[in-house]
Short mmCIF file of C-alpha atoms and ligand atoms in Angstrom, two decimals:
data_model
loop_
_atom_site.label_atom_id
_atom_site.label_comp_id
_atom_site.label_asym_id
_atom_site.label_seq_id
_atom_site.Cartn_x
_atom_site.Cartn_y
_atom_site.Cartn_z
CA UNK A 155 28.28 101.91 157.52
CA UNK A 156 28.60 100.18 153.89
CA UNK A 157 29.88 102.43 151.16
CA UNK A 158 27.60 102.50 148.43
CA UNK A 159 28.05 103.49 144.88
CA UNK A 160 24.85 104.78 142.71
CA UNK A 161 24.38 105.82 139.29
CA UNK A 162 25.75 109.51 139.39
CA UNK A 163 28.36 108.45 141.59
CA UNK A 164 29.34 105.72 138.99
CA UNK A 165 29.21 108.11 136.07
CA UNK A 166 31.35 110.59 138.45
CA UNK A 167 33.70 108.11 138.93
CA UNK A 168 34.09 107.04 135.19
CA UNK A 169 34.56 110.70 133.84
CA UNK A 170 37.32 111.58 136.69
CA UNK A 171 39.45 108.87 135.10
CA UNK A 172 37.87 108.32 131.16
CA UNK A 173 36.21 105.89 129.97
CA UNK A 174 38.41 104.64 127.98
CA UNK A 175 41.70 105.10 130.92
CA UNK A 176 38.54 103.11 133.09
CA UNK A 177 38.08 99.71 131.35
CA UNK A 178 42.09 99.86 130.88
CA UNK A 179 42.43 100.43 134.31
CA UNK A 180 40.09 97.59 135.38
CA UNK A 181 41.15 95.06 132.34
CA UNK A 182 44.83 95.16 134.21
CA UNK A 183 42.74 94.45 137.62
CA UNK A 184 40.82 91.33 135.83
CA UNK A 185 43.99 90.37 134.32
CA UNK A 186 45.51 90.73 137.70
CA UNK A 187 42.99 88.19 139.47
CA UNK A 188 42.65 85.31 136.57
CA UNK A 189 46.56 85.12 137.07
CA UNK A 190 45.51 84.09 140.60
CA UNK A 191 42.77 81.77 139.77
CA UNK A 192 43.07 78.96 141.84
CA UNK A 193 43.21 80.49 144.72
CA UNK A 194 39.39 81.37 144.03
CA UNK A 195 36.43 79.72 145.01
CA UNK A 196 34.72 79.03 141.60
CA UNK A 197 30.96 77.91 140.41
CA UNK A 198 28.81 78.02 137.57
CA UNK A 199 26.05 81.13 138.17
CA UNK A 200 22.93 80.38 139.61
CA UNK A 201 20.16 81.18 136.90
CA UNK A 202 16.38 81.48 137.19
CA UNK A 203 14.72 81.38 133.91
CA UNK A 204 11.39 82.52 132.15
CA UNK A 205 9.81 82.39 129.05
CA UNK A 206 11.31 86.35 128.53
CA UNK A 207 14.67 86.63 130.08
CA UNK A 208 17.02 85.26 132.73
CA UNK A 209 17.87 86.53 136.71
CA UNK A 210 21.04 85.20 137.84
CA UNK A 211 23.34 85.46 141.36
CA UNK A 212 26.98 85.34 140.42
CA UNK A 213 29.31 84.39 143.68
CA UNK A 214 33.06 83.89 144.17
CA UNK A 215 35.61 84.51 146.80
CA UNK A 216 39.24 84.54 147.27
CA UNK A 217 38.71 83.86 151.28
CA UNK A 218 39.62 87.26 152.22
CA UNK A 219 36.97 89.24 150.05
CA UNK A 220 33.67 87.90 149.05
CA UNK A 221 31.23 89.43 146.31
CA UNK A 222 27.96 88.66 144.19
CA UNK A 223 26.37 89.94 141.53
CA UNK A 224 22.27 89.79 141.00
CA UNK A 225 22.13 90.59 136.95
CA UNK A 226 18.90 89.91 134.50
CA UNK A 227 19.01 89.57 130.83
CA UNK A 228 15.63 90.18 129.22
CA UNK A 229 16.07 91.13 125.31
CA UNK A 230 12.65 92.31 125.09
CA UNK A 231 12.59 94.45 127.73
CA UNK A 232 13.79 97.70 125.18
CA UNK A 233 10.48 98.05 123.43
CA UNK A 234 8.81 99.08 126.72
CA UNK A 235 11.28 101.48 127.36
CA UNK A 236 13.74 99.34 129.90
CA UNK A 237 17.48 97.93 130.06
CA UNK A 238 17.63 94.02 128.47
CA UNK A 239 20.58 94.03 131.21
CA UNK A 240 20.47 95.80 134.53
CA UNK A 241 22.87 94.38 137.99
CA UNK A 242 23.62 95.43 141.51
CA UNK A 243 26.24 94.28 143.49
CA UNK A 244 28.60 93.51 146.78
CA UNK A 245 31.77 93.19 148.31
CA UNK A 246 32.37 92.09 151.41
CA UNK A 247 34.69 90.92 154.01
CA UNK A 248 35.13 87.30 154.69
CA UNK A 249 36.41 87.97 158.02
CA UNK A 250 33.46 89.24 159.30
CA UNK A 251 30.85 88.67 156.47
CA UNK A 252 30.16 92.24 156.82
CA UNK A 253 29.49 93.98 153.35
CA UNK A 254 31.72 96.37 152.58
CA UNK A 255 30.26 98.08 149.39
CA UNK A 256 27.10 97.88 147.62
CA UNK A 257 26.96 99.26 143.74
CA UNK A 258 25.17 99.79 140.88
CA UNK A 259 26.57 97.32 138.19
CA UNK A 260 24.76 97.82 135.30
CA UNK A 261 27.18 100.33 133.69
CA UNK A 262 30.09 98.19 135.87
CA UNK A 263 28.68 95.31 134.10
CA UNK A 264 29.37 96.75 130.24
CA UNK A 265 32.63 98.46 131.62
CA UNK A 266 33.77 95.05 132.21
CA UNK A 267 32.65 92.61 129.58
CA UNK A 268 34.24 95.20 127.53
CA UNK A 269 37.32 95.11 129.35
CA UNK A 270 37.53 91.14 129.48
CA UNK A 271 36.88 91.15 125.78
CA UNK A 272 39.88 93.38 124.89
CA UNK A 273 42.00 91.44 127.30
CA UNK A 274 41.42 88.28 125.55
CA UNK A 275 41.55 89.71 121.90
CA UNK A 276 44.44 91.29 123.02
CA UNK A 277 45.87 87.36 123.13
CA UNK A 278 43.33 85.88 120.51
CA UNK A 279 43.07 88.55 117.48
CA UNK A 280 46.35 88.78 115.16
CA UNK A 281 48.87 91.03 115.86
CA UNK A 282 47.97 94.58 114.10
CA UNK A 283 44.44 93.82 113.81
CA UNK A 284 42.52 97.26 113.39
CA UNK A 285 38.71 96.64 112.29
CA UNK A 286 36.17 95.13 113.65
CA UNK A 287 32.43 94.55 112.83
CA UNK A 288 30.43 95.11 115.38
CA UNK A 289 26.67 93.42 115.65
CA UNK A 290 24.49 94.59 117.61
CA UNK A 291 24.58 98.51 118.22
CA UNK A 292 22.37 98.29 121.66
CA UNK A 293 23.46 99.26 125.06
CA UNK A 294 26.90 97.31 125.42
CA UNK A 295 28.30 98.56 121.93
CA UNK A 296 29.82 101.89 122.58
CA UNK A 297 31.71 99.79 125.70
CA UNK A 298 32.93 97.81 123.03
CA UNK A 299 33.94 99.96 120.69
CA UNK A 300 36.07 101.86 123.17
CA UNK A 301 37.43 98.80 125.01
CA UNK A 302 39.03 98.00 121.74
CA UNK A 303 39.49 101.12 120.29
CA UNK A 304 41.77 101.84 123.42
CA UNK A 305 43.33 98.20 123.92
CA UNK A 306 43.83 96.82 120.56
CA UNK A 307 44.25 99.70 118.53
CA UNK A 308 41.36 99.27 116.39
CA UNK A 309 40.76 102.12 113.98
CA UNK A 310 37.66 101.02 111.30
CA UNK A 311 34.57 100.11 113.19
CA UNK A 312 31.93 98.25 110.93
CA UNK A 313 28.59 98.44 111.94
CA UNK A 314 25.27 96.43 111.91
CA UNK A 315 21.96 96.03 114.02
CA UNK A 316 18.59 95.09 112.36
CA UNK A 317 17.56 98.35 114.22
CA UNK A 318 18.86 101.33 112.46
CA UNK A 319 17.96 103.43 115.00
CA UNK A 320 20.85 101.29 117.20
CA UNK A 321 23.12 101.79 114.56
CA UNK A 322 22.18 105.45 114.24
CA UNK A 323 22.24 105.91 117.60
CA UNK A 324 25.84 104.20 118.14
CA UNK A 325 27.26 106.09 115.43
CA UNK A 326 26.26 109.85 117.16
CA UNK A 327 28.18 108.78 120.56
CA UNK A 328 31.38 107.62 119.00
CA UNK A 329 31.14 111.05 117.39
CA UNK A 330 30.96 113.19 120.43
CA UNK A 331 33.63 110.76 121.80
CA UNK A 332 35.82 111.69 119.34
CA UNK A 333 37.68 108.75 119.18
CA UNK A 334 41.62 108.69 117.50
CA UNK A 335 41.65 108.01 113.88
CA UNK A 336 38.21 106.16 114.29
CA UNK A 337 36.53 105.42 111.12
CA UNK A 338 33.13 104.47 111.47
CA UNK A 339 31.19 102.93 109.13
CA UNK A 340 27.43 101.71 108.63
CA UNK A 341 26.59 98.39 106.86
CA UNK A 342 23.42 97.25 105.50
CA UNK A 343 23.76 93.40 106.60
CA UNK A 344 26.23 91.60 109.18
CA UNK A 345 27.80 90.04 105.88
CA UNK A 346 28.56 93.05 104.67
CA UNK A 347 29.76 94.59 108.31
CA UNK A 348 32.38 91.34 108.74
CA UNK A 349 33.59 91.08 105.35
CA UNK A 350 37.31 91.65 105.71
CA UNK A 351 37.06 92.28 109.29
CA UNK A 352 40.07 91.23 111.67
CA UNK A 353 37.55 90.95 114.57
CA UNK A 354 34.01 90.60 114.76
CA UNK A 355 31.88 91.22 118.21
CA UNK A 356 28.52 89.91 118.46
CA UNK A 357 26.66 91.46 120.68
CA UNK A 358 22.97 90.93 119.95
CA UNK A 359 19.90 90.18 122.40
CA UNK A 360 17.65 87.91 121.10
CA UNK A 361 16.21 84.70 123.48
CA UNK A 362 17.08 82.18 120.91
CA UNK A 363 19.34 80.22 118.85
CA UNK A 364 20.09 82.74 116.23
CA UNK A 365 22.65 82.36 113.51
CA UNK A 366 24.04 86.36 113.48
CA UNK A 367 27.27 84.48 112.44
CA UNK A 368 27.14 81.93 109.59
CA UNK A 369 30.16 79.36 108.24
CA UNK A 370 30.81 81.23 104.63
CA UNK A 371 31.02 84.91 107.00
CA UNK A 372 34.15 83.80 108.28
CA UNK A 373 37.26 84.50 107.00
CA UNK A 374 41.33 82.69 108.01
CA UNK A 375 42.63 84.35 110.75
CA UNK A 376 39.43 86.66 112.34
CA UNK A 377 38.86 86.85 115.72
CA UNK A 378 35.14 86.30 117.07
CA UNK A 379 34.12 88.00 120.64
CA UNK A 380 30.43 86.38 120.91
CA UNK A 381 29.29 88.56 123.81
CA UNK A 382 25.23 88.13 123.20
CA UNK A 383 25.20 84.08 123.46
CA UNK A 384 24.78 83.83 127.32
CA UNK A 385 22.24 81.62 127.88
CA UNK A 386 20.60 78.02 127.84
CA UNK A 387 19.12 78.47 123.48
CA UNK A 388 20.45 82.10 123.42
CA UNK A 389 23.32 81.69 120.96
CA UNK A 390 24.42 83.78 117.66
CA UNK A 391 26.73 81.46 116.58
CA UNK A 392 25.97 78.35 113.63
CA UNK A 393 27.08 75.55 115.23
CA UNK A 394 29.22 74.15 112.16
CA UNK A 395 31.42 77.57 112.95
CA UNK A 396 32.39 75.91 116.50
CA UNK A 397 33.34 72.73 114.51
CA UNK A 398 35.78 74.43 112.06
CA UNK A 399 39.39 72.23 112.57
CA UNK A 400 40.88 75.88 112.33
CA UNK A 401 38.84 77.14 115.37
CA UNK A 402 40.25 77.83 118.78
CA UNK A 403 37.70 78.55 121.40
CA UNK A 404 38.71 80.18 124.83
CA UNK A 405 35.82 80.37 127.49
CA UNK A 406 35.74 82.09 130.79
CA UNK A 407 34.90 78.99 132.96
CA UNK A 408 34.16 75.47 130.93
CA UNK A 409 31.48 74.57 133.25
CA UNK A 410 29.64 78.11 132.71
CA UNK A 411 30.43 78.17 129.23
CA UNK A 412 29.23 74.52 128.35
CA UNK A 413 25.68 75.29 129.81
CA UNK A 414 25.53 78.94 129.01
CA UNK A 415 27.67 79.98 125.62
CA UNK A 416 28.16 79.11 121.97
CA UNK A 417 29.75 75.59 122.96
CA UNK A 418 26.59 74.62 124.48
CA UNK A 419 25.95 73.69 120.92
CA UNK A 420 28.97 71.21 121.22
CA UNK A 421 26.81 69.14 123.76
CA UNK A 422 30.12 68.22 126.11
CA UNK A 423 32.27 67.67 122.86
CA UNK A 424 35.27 70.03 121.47
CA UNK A 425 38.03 71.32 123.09
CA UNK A 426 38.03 74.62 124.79
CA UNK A 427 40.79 76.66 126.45
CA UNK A 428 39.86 78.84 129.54
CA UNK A 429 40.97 82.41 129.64
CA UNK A 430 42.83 81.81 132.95
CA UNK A 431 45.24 79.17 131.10
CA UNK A 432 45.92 81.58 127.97
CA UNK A 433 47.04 84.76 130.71
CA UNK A 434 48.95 82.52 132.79
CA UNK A 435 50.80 81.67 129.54
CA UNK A 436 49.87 78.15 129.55
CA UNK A 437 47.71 77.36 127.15
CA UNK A 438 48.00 79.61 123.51
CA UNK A 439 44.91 81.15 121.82
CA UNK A 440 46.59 81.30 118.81
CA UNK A 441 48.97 79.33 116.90
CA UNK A 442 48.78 80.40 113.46
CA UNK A 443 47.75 83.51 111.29
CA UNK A 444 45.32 81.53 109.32
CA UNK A 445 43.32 79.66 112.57
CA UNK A 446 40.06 81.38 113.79
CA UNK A 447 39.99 82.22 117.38
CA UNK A 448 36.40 82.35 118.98
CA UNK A 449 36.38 84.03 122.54
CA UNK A 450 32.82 82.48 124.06
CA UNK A 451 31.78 84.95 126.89
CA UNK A 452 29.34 84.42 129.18
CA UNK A 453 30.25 86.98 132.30
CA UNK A 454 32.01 85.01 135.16
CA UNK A 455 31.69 85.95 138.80
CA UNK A 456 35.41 86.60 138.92
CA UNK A 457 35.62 89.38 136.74
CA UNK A 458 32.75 91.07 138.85
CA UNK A 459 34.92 90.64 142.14
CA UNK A 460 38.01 92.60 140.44
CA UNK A 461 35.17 95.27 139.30
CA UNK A 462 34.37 95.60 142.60
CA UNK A 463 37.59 95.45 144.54
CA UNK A 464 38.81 98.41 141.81
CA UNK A 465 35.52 100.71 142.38
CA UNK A 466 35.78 100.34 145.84
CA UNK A 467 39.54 101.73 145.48
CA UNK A 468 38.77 104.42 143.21
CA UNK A 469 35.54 105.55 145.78
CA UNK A 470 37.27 105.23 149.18
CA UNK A 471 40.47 107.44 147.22
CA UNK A 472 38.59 110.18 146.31
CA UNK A 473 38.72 113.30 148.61
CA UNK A 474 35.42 112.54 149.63
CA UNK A 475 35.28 109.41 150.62
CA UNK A 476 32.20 108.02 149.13
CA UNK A 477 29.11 108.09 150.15
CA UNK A 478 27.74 105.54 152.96
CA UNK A 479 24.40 103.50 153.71
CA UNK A 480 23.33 102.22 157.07
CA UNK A 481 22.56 98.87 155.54
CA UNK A 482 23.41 97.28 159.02
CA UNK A 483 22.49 97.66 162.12
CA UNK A 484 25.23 99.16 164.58
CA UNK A 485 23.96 98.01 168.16
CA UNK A 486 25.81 99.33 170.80
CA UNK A 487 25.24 95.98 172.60
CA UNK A 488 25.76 93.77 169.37
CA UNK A 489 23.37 91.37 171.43
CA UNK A 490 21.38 93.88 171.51
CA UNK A 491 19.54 94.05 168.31
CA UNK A 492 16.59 94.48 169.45
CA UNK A 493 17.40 97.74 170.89
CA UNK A 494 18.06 98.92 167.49
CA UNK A 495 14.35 98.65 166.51
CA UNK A 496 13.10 100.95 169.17
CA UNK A 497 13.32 104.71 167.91
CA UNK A 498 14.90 106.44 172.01
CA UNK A 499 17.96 103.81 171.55
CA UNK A 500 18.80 103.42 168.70
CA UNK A 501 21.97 104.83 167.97
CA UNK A 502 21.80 106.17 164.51
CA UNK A 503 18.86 108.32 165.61
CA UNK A 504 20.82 109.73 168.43
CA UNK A 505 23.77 110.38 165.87
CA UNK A 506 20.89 112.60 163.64
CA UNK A 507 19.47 114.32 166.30
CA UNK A 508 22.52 114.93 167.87
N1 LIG B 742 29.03 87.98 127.94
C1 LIG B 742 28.77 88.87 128.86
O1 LIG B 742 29.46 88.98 129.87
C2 LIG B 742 27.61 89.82 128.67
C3 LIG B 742 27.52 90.97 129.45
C4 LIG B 742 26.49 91.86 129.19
C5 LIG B 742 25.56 91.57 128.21
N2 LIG B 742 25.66 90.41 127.51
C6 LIG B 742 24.70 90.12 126.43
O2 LIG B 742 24.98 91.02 125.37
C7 LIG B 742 23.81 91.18 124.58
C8 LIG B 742 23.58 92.64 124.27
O3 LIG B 742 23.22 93.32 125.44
P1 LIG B 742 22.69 94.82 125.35
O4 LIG B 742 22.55 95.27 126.76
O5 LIG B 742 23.52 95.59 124.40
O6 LIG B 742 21.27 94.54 124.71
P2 LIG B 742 20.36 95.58 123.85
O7 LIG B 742 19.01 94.98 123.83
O8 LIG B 742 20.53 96.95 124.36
O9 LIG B 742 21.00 95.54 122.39
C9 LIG B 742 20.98 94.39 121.59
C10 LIG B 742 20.90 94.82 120.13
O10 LIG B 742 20.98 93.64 119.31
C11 LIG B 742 20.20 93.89 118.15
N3 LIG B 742 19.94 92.62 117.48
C12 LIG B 742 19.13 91.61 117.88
N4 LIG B 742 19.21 90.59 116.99
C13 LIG B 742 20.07 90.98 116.03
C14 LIG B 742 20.59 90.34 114.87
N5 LIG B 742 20.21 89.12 114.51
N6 LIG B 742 21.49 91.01 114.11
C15 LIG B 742 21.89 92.26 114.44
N7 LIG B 742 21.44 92.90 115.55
C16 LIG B 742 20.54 92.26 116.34
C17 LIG B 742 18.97 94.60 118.71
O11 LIG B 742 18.27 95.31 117.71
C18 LIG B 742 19.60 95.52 119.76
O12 LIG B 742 19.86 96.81 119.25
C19 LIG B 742 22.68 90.54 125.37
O13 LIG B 742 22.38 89.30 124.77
C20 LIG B 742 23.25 90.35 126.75
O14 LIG B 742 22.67 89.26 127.42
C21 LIG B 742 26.66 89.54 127.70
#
């Protein structure tokens, strides 16, 4: 039987620990698993694209646990009433390729962009940096806003969407939340939101090369965490901010990042430090006060394998176990399958009528 994590149970799981204890929790986990990086089994995602959005399998191993991820972006998808970003996904065990859990990972899939973002602003952003604009007020944001709330100390939050009811809507769940010493503030343009910001996220959906982010916005020393451009011409980013001399830009994984993020603007050129590099303390993000540090994220596979290795912890710890799916067949006679198929043998019906 293949444990299997829902919706509720997700949300169960998430308010046992916090939300905020959560993406700490798992940002140590993906922090944990880029220091082992080689030992991984590593390739760009495989995408499927249409004129509205994107559906893309994300695989990687370690050769003892294997998981995927099926996610979709499709930015228009909110004005009929659905998720731009919805995911499912499995672990299982190399040994015997069986699966071992099956989740939801929509809300796993903001939990740990959010987390992954902190971690590398935690190495990016300057020391004692505590506000941050944030662009885009849609489903990711309040992930966001806690991730670095919680991890970086951030205590002014400056906030922009072209849809005030985002914004609005943003602003009344960081108020029940009751975050620390948040201050939260609405802006009437992104200018406005990352003028004298020490980071600015950019999480926007919008299937084109948009310019949310243009060269005179930027300021010495600020942190960018573009989160929204994830796709072949779905950027925020103007190019000529890429091309600063100051600029330091860390990706997930180059070749990812060179088809899918902000650098795919670079066309091959620039140099770009992966995120494994800067946490095995190889590489530096940062040199100076003064340079501009751009994390480009995309969402690699690897950070959905640690996601999945720590929910299947947290599940199979509480005192219930978890509940389980008879996604595959248990044959007495494993060749036997067939048996399976006919009602009198097959063993799970036995087990329920027993
Ligand atoms: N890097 C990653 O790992 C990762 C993970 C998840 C989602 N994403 C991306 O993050 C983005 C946001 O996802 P979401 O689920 O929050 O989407 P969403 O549709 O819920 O929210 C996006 C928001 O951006 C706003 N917006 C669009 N263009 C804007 C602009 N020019 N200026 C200001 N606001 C603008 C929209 O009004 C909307 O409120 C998507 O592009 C998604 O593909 C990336």
């Amino acid at each position: 039987m293949v444990h299997y994590i829902g919706t509720e149970r997700l949300r169960e799981l998430v308010s046992r620990v916090g939300c905020g204890r959560f993406i700490e929790e798992l940002a140590a986990e993906i922090a944990a698993d880029y220091q082992r990086w080689n030992e991984f089994e590593k390739s760009a995602r495989l995408a499927s694209h249409s004129t509205v959005g994107v559906i893309e399998l994300m695989p990687t191993t370690d050769g003892k646990l294997y998981s995927f991820k099926y996610v979709n972006g499709h930015p228009k998808n909110t004005a009929q009433g659905l998720l731009t970003v919805t995911a499912f996904g499995v672990l299982a065990d190399v040994s015997t390729g069986y699966p071992l859990l099956l989740s939801e990972m929509t809300f796993v899939t903001a939990l740990r962009t959010a987390a992954i973002c902190a971690l590398a602003a935690r190495h990016m952003a300057r020391a004692g940096s505590r506000s941050m604009a944030l662009i885009g007020n849609g489903a990711q944001s309040e992930f966001q806003a806690i991730a670095f709330h919680q991890l970086l100390g951030i205590r002014e939050l400056r906030l922009y969407d072209t849809d005030s009811r985002a914004t609005a809507k943003l602003i009344r769940n960081l108020a029940r939340l009751q975050l620390q010493d948040l201050t939260v503030i609405r802006c009437g343009s992104t200018a406005e939101a990352v003028c004298g910001a020490d980071i600015v996220t950019t999480v926007t959906a919008d299937k084109c090369n948009a310019t949310v982010l243009t060269p005179e916005m930027i300021e010495p020393g600020m942190h960018i965490n573009g989160v929204g451009g994830d796709c072949p011409g779905k950027t925020e980013l103007h190019g000529d901010i890429l091309l600063r001399p100051d600029a330091r830009i860390v990706v997930e994984y180059e070749p990812q990042a060179r088809v899918e993020g902000e650098i795919q603007q670079l066309n091959g050129a620039g140099r770009v430090t992966e995120l494994a590099q800067v946490l095995l303390g190889k590489q530096s993000a940062r040199a100076t006060e003064l340079e501009v540090t751009i994390f480009d994220s995309v969402g690699f596979a690897l950070t959905d394998f640690s996601s999945l290795r720590y929910l299947h912890r947290l599940n199979s710890e509480q005192p219930d176990g978890g509940q389980r799916i008879d996604l595959i067949p248990e044959p007495d006679d494993p060749k036997d399958l067939f048996a399976g198929l006919t009602p009198q043998t097959s063993r799970l019906r036995r087990r329920r009528t027993a």
